[in-house]
Each structure stands twice: as C-alpha cells, then as structure tokens.
Amino acid sequence: MVKTFIGGIHPPYRKEGLSALPIERMPAPKVVAIPLRQHVGKACLPLVKVGERVLMGQKIGDVEANIAAPVHSSVSGTVLSIEPRPHANGKMVDSIVIENDFLDEWHPSALPKPQLDKLSPEEIVALIREMGIVGMGGGGFPTHAKLKPFPSPPIDTVLLNGAECEPYLTDDHRLMVEAPEKIIYGLRCLMKAAGAGKGHIGVEENKPDAVLALKRVAALYSDITITSVAVKYPQGAELQLIRACLGKEVPPGKLPPHIGVVVNNVHTAEAIAQAFATGMPSIERVITVAGGAVERPGNVLVRVGTTFAQVLEARGLKGEPYKLISGGPMMGMAMYTGEVAVCKCTSGILALTYEETGSREAGPCVRCAKCVDSCPMFLQPTTIAHYAMKGRVDDAEKIGALECRECGPCAYVCPAGIPLVQWIRLAKSDIYARQ
Amino acid sequence: MQLDMRSVIIALAALGGMGLIFGAGLAIAAKKFAVPTDPRYDEVLVALPGANCGGCGYPGCAAYAAAVARGEAGINLCPVGGNDLLVNLAKIMKLEPAAILERQVATPYCDGGAQEAGTRFLYTGILDCVVANAMSGGDKDCQYGCLGYGSCVKMCVFGAISMDENRIPVVNDAKCTACGMCVKGCPKHIFALRPSSMQVHIRCRSHDKGKDVRKKCSVGCIACGLCVRACPVKAITMEDNLAVIDYTLCTNCGLCIEKCPMKTIHGPLSAQSTK
C-alpha cells in the first residue's frame, strides 16, 4: 500500500520533459528590484540609501521581529531607488532597485560558516535568520521561527517536503537529482537546530531518480529516511505529508510542532546548505518556467529581484499569455504584470494559454459532494461557500472555514465550476476581520 | 345524548378550572418575581426606528435602547431616526437635546465607471468588490476607484444604493439613512457621509499624480488646483494630489464645477446620476 492521505485529486501533471531539463543559470539582469517583504510577517526596513554602492550578499533590509527574515542584495551595484513595486502577493511592496555593475563583488560578510559539529543549535538558528532563509516551497514562512516555536513538546522529527505535487513545477525535483548532498546537509542542520533525532524526506513516486539520488547520500546517515509517497495533489501540503510519511494527524487548529514535527521544503534545506558551505545568503533560487506560451520551458537558477518579464524574455514567449501565474497552477497567484520580481518563495513562473487554464462559467451547485470527497481537510467546501455567499460568517466558522488551506481540489473537481476556494477565502477574511 | 352533554360540561369545567388556577398562579408569580426594568428602556425602544441596521454600533435597536437607558450611550448615535428621534430621546431621558445634527447621506466619491476608467487585466473571479480587491487590488487601472461589482448594493439594508449601467453606485438620498454600512464595507473606501443639503462634490479618491490620473481615468482629479483658486470661500484644499472640499465652508455656489477641466466636480445642476 502506497503511503498517502485521504482525499485529494489527480490533475494532469504536465511535467513531461520538464523534469529532465537540467538547471540552467540565468545571467543576472541589468537592474534588479528586491522586495523588502519576501516572507510571511513584518516587512523589512531598508538598511541602504539611494545612490549607495552595495555588494553581493550584503544585508540591505532587516527588521526587529521574530516572524521576519532579512533580505540581501543579489548583485553588486548602485541603489537606484527605493520604491513600491508590484509584488507576487498582489500588493505594492517597497523594493530596493539596484543597478548591476556585473562585477559580482562579494560582501566581506559572505564567508563559509564553521562545520556543523562546531555549532550549537542556537547558533544555527541565528545563522539561518541572518542568512535570510525562508520557506522556499511557496509559503515564505521564516525558517528560524519554525525551529524555535511557542511552547510545544520537543521536536523529534524534521520532515522535508520533496513531494512537489503542483502541476508543471519541477524545480525541487531537479534540485533533488542534482544536489542531493546539499539537501541532506541542510536537513542535518535543521535536525541539529531543532534537536530532532529523526530526519525524513517525502518524495512523490513519480520522481524515482530523485528518490535514488537522495537514498544514495542518505545511506551514510542511519537517522535519515527517504519515503516514496503516492502521486496525488496536495501531497506536498504540510499536514498531508505528515500523515503520509509519519502516519500522524495534527489536531485541528494546531501546527505540526504540536506533535513534535517541523516541515520544511527541500529547496529551503538546499539554501541552508549553500549558506553554511559558501556563506552565500538566500539571494538566488531555482524556478520552473513553463506553460504553453513559453518557447523554451526549463528549470532556471535566477537571482532574487529579477522580474518575471526579464525571465520570460530570456526564455522566449509564443504570443501573449492568457494568464501569468507566480507559483504553481493550483495555489499560485495570477499576476497582472510582468514587473513582479522573483522573490525567495517564488517556485515557478507559468505563462499559460487560454486552453490550459480551463476557464469556465460558474453554474449552480448540483449537490454532488465531489468537493467534499476531494477535501484533504475533511471540510464541506460547498456549504462553507454557500454561507460565504449569504454572508453567514458565524456559520462558516462553525463548520471549520478556518481549517481550509486553500489548496484547491474542491474548485478543481466542481462540475458546476463554482470558484469554491475564492468564496471560502472570502469567508475566512470576514472571520478574521471580525476577530 | 344526555350523557354526552354531561361529559362536555365536566370537561369544560375541569379545563376551565385548571386554566383559572394556573392563570392565577402565573399572575402571582409575575407580580412576585418581577424583574424591575427601567421604564425608559421600553420608551426608548418604542421611539427607535426598529431598523436593526447596526448603524449606531450596537447589535440592533434593543441593544442600543438598553445602552441609552443605562446612560452608557449617547442619544445621538442613531443615524436613521434623525432629528425627530433626537428630540424624542432627549425628552425620554430628560436630557438637553444635543447639538441637532443635519441629516446625513452617503455619497460615492468616485465617478470613474466602465466608460471612463480603464482596466489592467481581465477579472474572471467572483463578482464581489471585496474578493476582486484581494486580487492585486482589483482590475481597475486606478487603485483608488470604484471596482463596480456592487458589494455596496448588497450591504445597504435600506435598498438605497443601486448600480447604474456604467457600474458606478447611485445613492437614493431619500432612502439613505446614513447608517454607514457602505462607508465601512467598501474595500476602496469611496463612500463618505455628507450633510444632505451639501450639493457640490469632488467625486474622486485618487492620490495619484495628475499625469498618472489622466492615463487611468477621464474624470479623475488631476490636482490642477483651478477649483482651489476658483472657490470664493476657500472651501477647497489640495491634499496629496487630491482636491478636498470642506462642507462646513462650502456655499453650494458651484463656481468650481465650471472650472474643473476633468468634470470631476458634480453639483445640483450636473445632477450626479444623469448618466
């Protein structure tokens, strides 16, 4: 029996060919716009002034807050301006615009860190914050804040998410194939920082090469297990992956640390390894550029602050895309402009044609309960959506609207094409507004 | 037959007797265990309009009446009742009627509808302003303008708001009770309350620079300042690229309306809902 969770869907994966394309490095653009908010939590304040010369890896933004992570310059050059720019979260966010001098001069602070066995857990957590590491699967939650959470039982397991269940995206897959030793090193850093005795990596079955590569490296460590999990969306969601790999349930309203588990993305682990080995903070990442409107799809290593338009120009476009998405097609956000910059938590750029989006008109609910069967959180999406339509916020809260992770299978399977996630999101925002 | 008549009488007498005894019991209990209520509470509740709109900030008229009777709430919080109510409540509560306010009405301060203001992308989601606003601030080019999906129509329990064919809300002044639900609910904050006698409105909320406003909307305030200079009583000031009218000074003269090159300012003659 393959390990998995209850519910979920099997959308077309559209990763054929993409997952075999090696990671290519994209040259840094002439101008980068680095958003001061690339994480969940408080936005950073700029540490540099307009006209100042900054070096690669230099900390250019930080803020005094636990739920926040500093941002670093991804190029060396001159600060042109600090202005609001469109951001992948759909809002305008203050960004530091830097003109690249193409010297790639490193900041003196970017030095390799001591060996893992010479560092204490506290030092590792502090370094992870200093290096600006955030959840790179798309969430963008500051990683250091996950490691020392509110009073909770001791962490016994660090679980790495290598499921990559979103259609199109193959960046994590390529990283697992090409840099398994970095991912394992990052996992060991996280295990030591959290004081966890066990390390776990969950990978979907459709990536046998990644499982093999990870297993080869993990064979050296008896405390690290690689698990194949079923190919199903949303297998990579935190709670669903915990259920599949560890067979545990997180109680409603609680977070994984409550049962002694911390979940991170494999890309985050890779960034940690990179930061410890070379001293390079989180200033570049692999993104998948794909979709029917892209001429040369692929997995691209880009500097943070490169705009979507620059990336798409480098990969070529076949006509005007119907929809531009930051992230995957299930949970990603549609963008209205290419001026949005790649940030630490951008996992992909999708330029989709009309046919690929499967847009349709919404009709009335036919009470088929397909959404109920597909919901991995065991909710009743149609009922919550109907409460949202009628403004019955309290009723929506009573049947667990806040448990919704907005993963989208309900809207995907709905034969009536009702935008269930959007309605539930409205209910959630109304509930939060009331609190 | 006789027997039947007797059983009817017995049944009636028994039930009637029981009714009398229980009734008397209840009457005694009602007197003996009565909870003393403030008589003013009932009077206030009767005086209130009973719309239960929440405009006063309390959950319904009964809650507001209780707060007034306890002396916790001011008597001038109900926008629906207007002046008559204020006078009534002052009488009931034996207070001096506070400064009598002029009747207020809500007004949408944006006139950039589908014809005048451009869009940046094709929005295919739920036709609700709050949802559309969560999507990169909505599809309108102008980040300050009305999104036109009519959430305010749904919010107005008095049915005073409707959308015109140009997708701009129109307020029926006669129906508006100034409960303020649209003012709070509009995600773009285009509504505000104004004294009902005031007729000159600068219908724009954009703080963009004039050049950008011109690109985005054909009826937006470009902050040229002509109205500021035209106003004989200095009621208009320029605040962060937007002309703002001070209703305490405005005399409804309408000179600014003629001067405005963008036709942003509306008045009684240009009749805001003629379009």
XYZ file of C-alpha atoms in Angstrom:
710
model
C 0.000 0.000 0.000
C 1.459 3.333 -1.050
C 1.637 5.952 1.657
C -0.743 8.835 1.203
C -3.604 10.828 2.743
C -7.401 10.785 2.343
C -8.995 12.982 -0.305
C -7.124 14.845 -2.988
C -7.169 14.813 -6.769
C -5.137 13.755 -9.788
C -4.811 16.779 -12.042
C -2.792 16.454 -15.267
C 0.801 16.938 -14.118
C 2.255 18.368 -17.329
C 5.807 17.763 -16.151
C 6.726 15.585 -19.128
C 10.144 16.588 -20.407
C 10.434 19.440 -17.895
C 11.747 17.238 -15.104
C 14.577 16.014 -17.332
C 15.858 19.514 -18.086
C 18.976 20.308 -16.039
C 19.093 23.541 -14.033
C 20.398 26.412 -16.164
C 21.842 29.574 -14.674
C 20.279 32.756 -15.966
C 22.688 35.711 -16.134
C 21.856 38.466 -13.663
C 19.846 41.275 -15.277
C 20.959 44.887 -15.579
C 18.553 46.084 -12.919
C 17.098 44.075 -10.043
C 14.189 45.090 -7.781
C 14.485 43.338 -4.428
C 11.234 43.394 -2.435
C 11.603 44.222 1.268
C 8.943 41.654 2.077
C 9.774 38.175 0.840
C 8.330 36.290 3.767
C 5.313 35.946 5.988
C 5.434 38.524 8.757
C 6.717 42.042 9.153
C 8.247 43.817 6.146
C 11.937 44.732 6.347
C 13.176 48.290 6.592
C 15.871 49.344 4.129
C 19.428 49.440 5.514
C 20.889 51.224 2.490
C 20.340 54.628 0.909
C 19.670 55.677 -2.651
C 22.968 56.145 -4.510
C 24.892 53.855 -2.162
C 27.036 51.060 -3.610
C 26.034 47.627 -2.378
C 27.871 44.331 -2.705
C 26.583 40.889 -3.491
C 25.289 39.179 -0.360
C 25.136 42.406 1.606
C 22.214 42.700 4.017
C 20.066 45.523 2.623
C 16.903 45.120 4.662
C 16.015 43.834 8.117
C 13.529 44.414 10.887
C 13.343 43.755 14.617
C 10.759 40.994 14.697
C 10.759 37.271 15.221
C 8.472 36.477 12.265
C 10.659 38.159 9.639
C 13.858 37.472 7.742
C 16.438 39.909 6.362
C 16.892 40.436 2.620
C 20.243 40.600 0.856
C 21.458 42.122 -2.379
C 21.671 39.593 -5.198
C 24.090 41.699 -7.277
C 26.791 44.270 -6.696
C 25.976 47.757 -7.883
C 24.310 51.045 -7.045
C 20.956 51.584 -5.379
C 18.822 53.487 -7.908
C 15.712 53.934 -5.813
C 13.576 52.501 -3.057
C 10.012 52.492 -4.333
C 6.807 50.464 -4.233
C 6.716 47.802 -6.930
C 4.106 45.183 -7.760
C 4.718 42.049 -5.689
C 3.777 38.410 -6.104
C 1.362 38.734 -3.156
C -0.785 41.065 -5.253
C 0.075 44.252 -3.410
C 2.580 47.040 -3.924
C 5.648 46.385 -1.777
C 8.612 48.677 -1.170
C 11.523 47.322 -3.186
C 15.172 48.248 -3.436
C 16.064 48.806 -7.083
C 19.740 48.128 -7.771
C 21.658 48.726 -10.988
C 24.006 45.789 -11.584
C 27.673 46.624 -12.288
C 28.285 42.990 -13.347
C 31.355 42.717 -11.090
C 29.609 40.294 -8.716
C 31.794 41.562 -5.887
C 31.047 39.653 -2.701
C 30.365 41.370 0.583
C 33.042 40.512 3.197
C 30.383 39.030 5.473
C 29.729 36.206 2.994
C 32.161 33.715 4.467
C 31.811 29.944 4.884
C 30.376 29.028 8.279
C 32.052 26.614 10.717
C 31.455 22.875 10.458
C 28.119 21.644 11.716
C 29.543 19.803 14.756
C 31.224 23.002 15.966
C 27.930 24.935 16.129
C 25.309 24.913 18.855
C 21.601 24.686 17.943
C 21.114 28.336 18.953
C 23.960 29.418 16.691
C 22.459 27.501 13.771
C 19.052 29.135 14.300
C 20.687 32.578 14.477
C 22.669 31.895 11.300
C 19.554 30.704 9.467
C 17.867 34.007 10.309
C 20.940 36.039 9.411
C 21.158 34.315 6.017
C 17.544 35.262 5.294
C 16.312 31.708 4.860
C 12.533 31.427 4.414
C 10.254 28.612 3.282
C 11.037 28.296 -0.407
C 8.177 25.979 -1.322
C 5.939 28.994 -1.718
C 4.825 29.781 1.824
C 7.728 32.016 2.725
C 7.478 31.418 6.471
C 10.794 32.381 8.109
C 12.604 29.096 8.762
C 14.257 30.169 12.029
C 10.831 30.938 13.509
C 9.724 27.373 12.747
C 12.666 25.974 14.698
C 12.009 27.713 17.999
C 8.244 27.868 18.138
C 5.974 28.833 21.025
C 5.902 26.373 23.940
C 5.480 22.970 22.368
C 6.677 19.453 23.018
C 10.255 18.781 21.929
C 10.693 18.355 18.178
C 11.578 14.762 17.317
C 11.313 14.775 13.518
C 12.303 17.162 10.759
C 10.316 16.333 7.644
C 11.484 17.633 4.285
C 8.893 18.118 1.591
C 10.080 16.826 -1.760
C 6.622 15.837 -2.956
C 6.275 18.724 -5.402
C 2.655 17.898 -6.116
C 1.852 21.102 -8.013
C 1.482 20.502 -11.747
C 4.182 21.979 -14.013
C 6.723 22.642 -11.256
C 9.944 20.618 -11.385
C 12.460 22.860 -9.604
C 12.524 20.782 -6.414
C 12.783 17.619 -8.496
C 15.865 18.881 -10.314
C 17.460 20.024 -7.052
C 16.953 16.581 -5.507
C 18.553 14.957 -8.556
C 21.392 17.438 -8.946
C 22.216 18.410 -5.374
C 21.100 15.600 -3.033
C 24.157 16.034 -0.799
C 23.241 19.678 -0.163
C 19.673 18.755 0.736
C 20.861 16.107 3.185
C 23.367 18.548 4.701
C 20.596 21.147 5.062
C 18.392 18.520 6.685
C 21.140 17.725 9.189
C 21.465 21.439 10.000
C 17.722 21.625 10.619
C 17.754 18.443 12.732
C 20.553 19.758 14.909
C 18.914 23.188 15.243
C 15.560 21.682 16.239
C 17.138 19.000 18.406
C 15.368 16.342 16.370
C 16.601 12.750 16.360
C 14.977 11.775 13.086
C 15.076 13.208 9.584
C 12.580 12.329 6.930
C 12.191 13.237 3.269
C 8.919 12.530 1.463
C 9.111 12.342 -2.338
C 6.295 11.527 -4.756
C 6.641 8.215 -6.580
C 6.857 9.856 -9.983
C 10.416 11.012 -9.198
C 12.339 7.711 -8.955
C 15.598 9.397 -9.952
C 15.256 11.874 -7.088
C 14.479 9.102 -4.583
C 17.501 7.155 -5.796
C 19.827 10.155 -5.586
C 18.663 11.051 -2.075
C 18.835 7.444 -0.884
C 22.420 7.125 -2.104
C 23.504 10.090 0.059
C 21.208 9.294 2.972
C 22.681 5.792 3.225
C 25.534 7.385 5.205
C 23.163 8.503 7.969
C 21.114 5.995 9.904
C 18.744 8.677 11.252
C 17.536 9.872 7.831
C 14.735 8.089 5.978
C 13.592 8.669 2.405
C 9.928 7.790 1.803
C 8.114 7.423 -1.515
C 4.592 8.742 -1.273
C 1.670 8.458 -3.671
C 1.316 10.817 -6.603
C -1.659 12.889 -5.572
C -2.446 16.560 -5.072
C -1.948 18.079 -2.421
C 0.587 15.505 -1.229
C 3.088 18.284 -0.542
C 0.801 20.110 1.864
C 2.286 20.049 5.365
C -0.445 18.104 7.151
C -0.992 15.663 4.282
C 2.724 14.893 4.048
C 2.935 14.281 7.793
C 0.041 11.872 7.534
C 1.571 10.022 4.596
C 5.159 9.807 5.858
C 4.741 9.578 9.618
C 1.160 8.339 9.951
C 0.354 11.136 12.411
C -2.505 13.631 12.462
C -2.143 17.228 13.538
C -5.192 18.213 15.621
C -7.445 20.892 14.100
C -6.276 24.414 14.783
C -2.781 23.216 15.754
C 0.524 23.383 13.899
C 2.931 20.486 13.279
C 5.260 21.392 16.216
C 2.324 20.416 18.441
C 3.064 16.777 17.599
C 6.827 17.286 17.512
C 7.303 17.710 13.777
C 8.800 20.512 11.714
C 8.194 20.523 7.967
C 10.452 22.318 5.502
C 10.835 22.308 1.754
C 13.819 20.555 0.143
C 14.693 23.845 -1.543
C 14.929 25.509 1.879
C 17.306 22.761 3.010
C 19.413 23.324 -0.089
C 19.549 27.074 0.606
C 20.670 26.395 4.185
C 23.434 24.070 2.982
C 24.522 26.660 0.431
C 24.574 29.376 3.100
C 26.649 27.277 5.527
C 29.075 25.947 2.940
C 29.777 29.146 0.998
C 28.371 31.917 3.177
C 26.022 32.956 0.393
C 22.736 34.206 1.840
C 19.410 33.448 0.182
C 19.843 35.526 -2.982
C 19.112 33.085 -5.760
C 16.810 30.164 -6.354
C 15.688 27.645 -8.939
C 12.352 28.370 -10.567
C 10.424 26.423 -13.166
C 9.477 28.491 -16.184
C 6.723 26.667 -18.010
C 3.342 26.903 -19.710
C 2.050 26.727 -23.243
C 3.105 30.282 -24.019
C 6.780 29.757 -23.119
C 9.119 28.989 -26.004
C 11.917 27.279 -24.045
C 10.495 25.981 -20.754
C 13.001 24.886 -18.160
C 14.401 24.994 -14.655
C 16.289 28.215 -14.200
C 18.592 29.431 -11.440
C 17.763 33.138 -11.112
C 18.844 35.938 -8.821
C 16.216 37.237 -6.429
C 14.903 40.543 -7.769
C 14.868 39.528 -11.432
C 11.448 40.460 -12.815
C 9.110 37.917 -14.401
C 9.312 39.893 -17.657
C 13.121 39.548 -17.699
C 12.904 35.802 -17.080
C 10.236 35.325 -19.747
C 12.227 37.418 -22.202
C 15.225 35.163 -21.654
C 13.116 32.034 -22.224
C 11.082 33.453 -25.114
C 7.315 33.845 -25.406
C 4.965 32.478 -28.050
C 2.491 35.304 -28.208
C 0.730 36.965 -25.290
C -0.008 34.523 -22.448
C -3.649 34.391 -21.278
C -2.627 34.025 -17.662
C 0.634 34.681 -15.820
C 0.998 32.804 -12.560
C 3.546 33.093 -9.776
C 3.980 29.610 -8.285
C 2.042 26.535 -9.308
C -1.324 26.469 -11.077
C -3.219 25.160 -8.027
C -2.088 27.533 -5.298
C -0.189 30.192 -7.232
C -1.393 33.750 -7.716
C -2.313 35.217 -11.091
C -0.233 38.282 -11.915
C -1.451 41.252 -13.906
C 2.003 42.489 -14.850
C 5.448 41.083 -15.623
C 7.032 43.756 -13.424
C 6.714 41.450 -10.425
C 10.106 40.367 -9.089
C 11.142 36.804 -8.318
C 11.457 36.507 -4.551
C 12.755 33.766 -2.274
C 9.430 31.971 -2.249
C 8.644 32.093 -5.981
C 8.718 28.455 -7.080
C 7.759 28.985 -10.684
C 6.562 31.326 -13.389
C 3.784 29.944 -15.560
C 2.673 31.655 -18.753
C -0.477 29.761 -19.690
C -2.574 29.796 -22.841
C -6.362 30.057 -22.673
C -6.813 26.321 -23.339
C -4.520 25.374 -20.453
C -6.379 27.418 -17.851
C -9.682 25.601 -18.395
C -11.640 28.755 -17.521
C -15.376 28.271 -17.315
C -18.552 29.960 -16.163
C -19.903 29.161 -12.727
C -23.287 27.452 -12.501
C -25.483 26.412 -9.587
C -24.325 23.722 -7.137
C -25.718 20.290 -8.063
C -25.065 18.809 -4.590
C -22.826 16.031 -5.972
C -20.422 16.316 -2.992
C -17.347 15.793 -5.152
C -15.737 18.736 -3.338
C -16.439 17.059 -0.006
C -14.741 13.843 -1.166
C -11.739 15.714 -2.514
C -11.113 17.922 0.529
C -7.976 16.698 2.320
C -9.024 18.631 5.441
C -12.410 16.833 5.605
C -14.423 20.027 5.227
C -17.618 20.705 3.283
C -16.426 23.280 0.745
C -19.829 23.776 -0.878
C -21.545 24.514 2.443
C -18.862 26.981 3.503
C -19.073 28.651 0.086
C -22.847 28.971 0.347
C -22.530 30.508 3.798
C -19.979 32.928 2.342
C -22.355 33.863 -0.474
C -25.067 34.679 2.054
C -22.730 36.474 4.445
C -23.325 33.910 7.213
C -19.867 34.300 8.656
C -20.525 32.669 12.033
C -21.991 29.560 10.429
C -18.995 29.307 8.109
C -16.673 29.489 11.107
C -18.675 26.834 12.964
C -18.153 24.263 10.219
C -14.419 24.907 10.094
C -13.783 27.500 7.386
C -10.553 28.464 9.144
C -9.206 24.911 8.704
C -9.214 25.418 4.921
C -5.704 25.513 3.437
C -6.950 26.912 0.116
C -5.292 24.040 -1.755
C -7.986 23.967 -4.440
C -9.097 20.368 -5.194
C -12.716 21.348 -4.408
C -12.795 24.012 -7.087
C -10.897 21.735 -9.485
C -13.425 18.892 -9.278
C -16.574 21.041 -9.116
C -18.666 20.113 -12.177
C -20.549 23.393 -11.844
C -17.335 25.399 -11.972
C -18.044 27.251 -8.718
C -14.948 29.156 -7.536
C -15.178 27.466 -4.129
C -11.723 28.497 -2.904
C -12.400 32.141 -3.630
C -15.655 32.022 -1.694
C -14.043 30.228 1.232
C -11.219 32.757 1.178
C -13.852 35.499 1.438
C -15.427 33.697 4.405
C -12.018 33.403 6.063
C -11.174 37.054 5.571
C -14.595 38.008 7.001
C -13.965 35.787 10.030
C -10.523 37.305 10.594
C -11.969 40.802 10.146
C -14.495 40.038 12.895
C -11.904 38.769 15.380
C -77.386 12.060 24.397
C -77.782 13.370 27.951
C -74.653 11.527 28.987
C -72.688 13.178 26.197
C -73.807 16.630 27.264
C -72.638 15.893 30.786
C -69.171 14.831 29.771
C -68.811 18.008 27.724
C -69.756 20.110 30.711
C -67.409 18.206 33.009
C -64.538 18.574 30.552
C -65.151 22.284 30.096
C -65.443 22.885 33.809
C -62.304 20.875 34.595
C -60.170 22.572 31.940
C -61.574 25.991 32.706
C -60.909 25.477 36.392
C -57.368 24.400 35.745
C -56.893 27.389 33.475
C -58.119 29.708 36.221
C -55.828 28.172 38.857
C -52.730 28.228 36.629
C -53.577 31.683 35.417
C -53.831 32.934 38.946
C -50.510 31.213 39.749
C -48.816 32.893 36.832
C -50.285 36.250 37.747
C -48.973 35.948 41.291
C -45.568 34.807 40.065
C -45.405 37.673 37.579
C -46.037 40.141 40.376
C -43.881 38.472 42.983
C -40.804 37.635 40.875
C -40.990 40.604 38.526
C -37.553 41.880 37.404
C -37.594 45.633 37.710
C -36.799 47.178 34.314
C -36.069 50.740 33.563
C -39.321 52.104 32.161
C -37.266 54.372 29.966
C -35.861 51.305 28.182
C -39.298 50.469 26.791
C -39.970 54.043 25.853
C -36.632 54.370 24.075
C -37.153 51.077 22.259
C -40.545 52.231 21.009
C -39.088 55.537 19.901
C -36.259 53.933 17.930
C -36.971 53.198 14.263
C -36.613 49.421 14.666
C -34.483 49.037 11.542
C -31.855 46.958 13.382
C -29.245 48.249 10.909
C -26.348 48.448 13.348
C -25.533 51.992 12.309
C -25.225 53.050 15.960
C -22.567 50.403 16.583
C -24.838 48.220 18.751
C -26.280 44.885 17.619
C -29.778 46.082 16.863
C -32.191 48.644 18.295
C -32.882 46.743 21.536
C -29.206 46.720 22.498
C -28.909 50.430 21.734
C -32.071 51.167 23.702
C -30.647 49.315 26.709
C -27.393 51.246 26.442
C -29.232 54.554 26.212
C -31.442 53.683 29.197
C -28.354 52.772 31.250
C -26.875 56.097 30.244
C -23.887 54.432 28.576
C -24.616 55.551 25.045
C -25.240 58.991 23.705
C -28.699 59.744 22.385
C -27.371 60.954 19.050
C -25.942 57.675 17.737
C -28.910 56.551 15.655
C -28.469 57.987 12.189
C -31.731 56.515 10.937
C -34.076 58.330 13.302
C -32.695 61.757 12.547
C -33.702 64.900 14.408
C -37.165 63.789 15.463
C -35.679 60.851 17.299
C -33.076 63.051 18.933
C -35.779 65.312 20.334
C -37.849 62.311 21.487
C -34.918 60.603 23.177
C -33.912 63.840 24.878
C -37.435 64.088 26.269
C -37.459 60.475 27.494
C -34.001 60.652 29.014
C -34.611 64.182 30.332
C -31.509 65.498 28.630
C -30.915 68.674 26.714
C -31.146 67.742 23.046
C -27.503 67.713 21.966
C -26.435 69.812 19.039
C -29.013 68.941 16.459
C -27.242 67.432 13.545
C -28.213 67.877 9.993
C -29.427 64.753 8.230
C -26.532 62.971 6.610
C -26.451 60.910 3.443
C -23.826 58.636 1.940
C -22.169 59.611 -1.315
C -19.818 57.645 -3.546
C -16.718 59.719 -4.186
C -15.745 58.140 -7.495
C -17.282 58.599 -10.896
C -14.843 56.572 -12.963
C -17.132 53.868 -14.270
C -16.635 51.327 -17.012
C -16.600 54.043 -19.692
C -14.214 56.470 -18.025
C -11.662 54.286 -16.256
C -9.550 51.604 -17.881
C -8.771 48.112 -16.587
C -5.408 46.424 -16.201
C -6.451 42.815 -16.564
C -9.386 40.551 -17.255
C -11.018 39.661 -13.951
C -12.862 36.337 -14.088
C -13.429 35.696 -10.397
C -16.406 36.189 -8.118
C -18.296 39.399 -8.896
C -17.802 40.964 -5.485
C -15.700 44.034 -4.722
C -14.103 42.555 -1.598
C -12.982 39.445 -3.484
C -11.832 41.446 -6.506
C -9.894 43.826 -4.261
C -7.950 40.915 -2.767
C -6.731 40.138 -6.283
C -3.959 42.704 -6.722
C -6.335 45.469 -5.677
C -8.841 44.769 -8.420
C -8.848 45.090 -12.172
C -9.288 48.874 -12.386
C -6.246 50.795 -13.568
C -6.918 53.290 -10.807
C -6.080 51.810 -7.427
C -8.392 54.228 -5.615
C -11.501 53.904 -7.735
C -14.799 52.049 -7.522
C -14.483 48.437 -8.658
C -18.085 48.362 -9.786
C -19.086 44.886 -8.605
C -21.780 46.263 -6.365
C -20.894 44.981 -2.897
C -22.365 48.212 -1.513
C -25.745 47.347 -3.058
C -25.771 44.097 -1.064
C -24.597 45.849 2.112
C -27.310 48.521 2.096
C -30.215 47.066 4.074
C -32.369 50.065 3.177
C -32.108 49.452 -0.564
C -30.798 52.968 -1.115
C -27.902 52.017 -3.408
C -28.139 50.778 -6.972
C -25.556 50.380 -9.712
C -26.018 52.332 -12.916
C -25.219 50.860 -16.323
C -21.787 52.460 -16.114
C -21.085 50.368 -12.967
C -20.985 53.255 -10.524
C -23.181 53.222 -7.404
C -26.042 55.700 -7.211
C -27.444 56.618 -3.803
C -31.114 57.409 -3.442
C -30.853 60.285 -0.959
C -34.441 59.848 0.210
C -33.862 56.223 1.205
C -30.385 56.684 2.679
C -30.361 56.692 6.473
C -26.636 57.330 6.874
C -26.192 54.065 8.768
C -22.647 53.990 7.395
C -22.535 50.322 6.361
C -21.326 51.226 2.850
C -18.724 53.591 4.301
C -17.284 50.749 6.384
C -17.807 47.973 3.855
C -16.465 49.418 0.609
C -12.974 47.947 0.121
C -11.930 51.085 -1.776
C -13.460 53.447 0.797
C -15.193 55.533 -1.848
C -18.217 56.313 0.351
C -18.448 59.072 2.904
C -21.309 60.729 4.749
C -22.115 64.352 3.987
C -24.772 66.802 5.178
C -27.755 66.319 2.888
C -28.003 69.987 1.941
C -24.487 69.970 0.502
C -24.655 69.550 -3.245
C -21.132 70.070 -4.591
C -18.907 67.006 -4.562
C -15.433 66.261 -5.838
C -16.042 62.721 -6.969
C -12.546 61.290 -6.968
C -10.419 59.495 -4.372
C -7.179 59.208 -6.322
C -3.944 60.392 -4.754
C -2.030 59.634 -7.970
C -0.132 62.402 -9.718
C -2.124 64.277 -12.356
C -0.218 62.706 -15.229
C -0.994 59.193 -13.993
C -4.648 60.031 -13.338
C -5.054 61.203 -16.943
C -3.759 57.852 -18.184
C -6.116 55.880 -15.985
C -9.383 57.793 -15.895
C -11.069 60.529 -17.905
C -12.948 62.034 -14.939
C -10.317 61.846 -12.184
C -8.898 64.754 -10.182
C -5.573 65.781 -11.701
C -4.761 68.173 -8.874
C -4.539 71.184 -11.206
C -5.735 73.488 -8.437
C -8.199 75.513 -10.566
C -11.025 74.749 -8.147
C -8.917 75.862 -5.183
C -8.414 79.223 -6.856
C -11.998 79.489 -8.086
C -13.572 78.919 -4.678
C -14.595 82.289 -3.197
C -14.827 80.938 0.355
C -11.623 78.843 0.333
C -13.567 75.653 0.991
C -11.369 73.541 -1.304
C -7.837 72.486 -0.416
C -5.345 70.267 -2.188
C -4.326 67.275 -0.064
C -1.782 64.845 -1.507
C -2.787 65.367 -5.150
C -6.499 65.406 -4.454
C -8.875 68.323 -4.119
C -10.902 68.048 -0.920
C -13.978 70.112 -0.117
C -14.744 71.321 3.395
C -18.509 71.088 3.759
C -18.533 73.419 6.741
C -17.391 76.239 4.463
C -18.966 75.341 1.110
C -21.862 77.549 -0.001
C -23.050 75.407 -2.916
C -22.168 78.230 -5.316
C -20.889 75.814 -7.949
C -18.094 78.009 -9.354
C -15.641 75.128 -9.031
C -17.892 72.901 -11.135
C -17.496 75.176 -14.133
C -13.727 75.442 -13.683
C -12.924 71.755 -13.323
C -11.297 70.634 -16.606
C -11.886 66.955 -15.883
C -15.564 67.305 -14.904
C -14.695 65.640 -11.603
C -16.798 68.049 -9.553
C -20.521 67.448 -9.569
C -23.253 69.713 -8.362
C -27.009 70.134 -8.328
C -27.044 71.246 -11.957
C -24.888 68.466 -13.338
C -27.189 66.047 -11.442
C -24.870 63.279 -10.398
C -26.985 60.441 -11.759
C -27.927 61.780 -15.164
C -25.547 59.433 -16.959
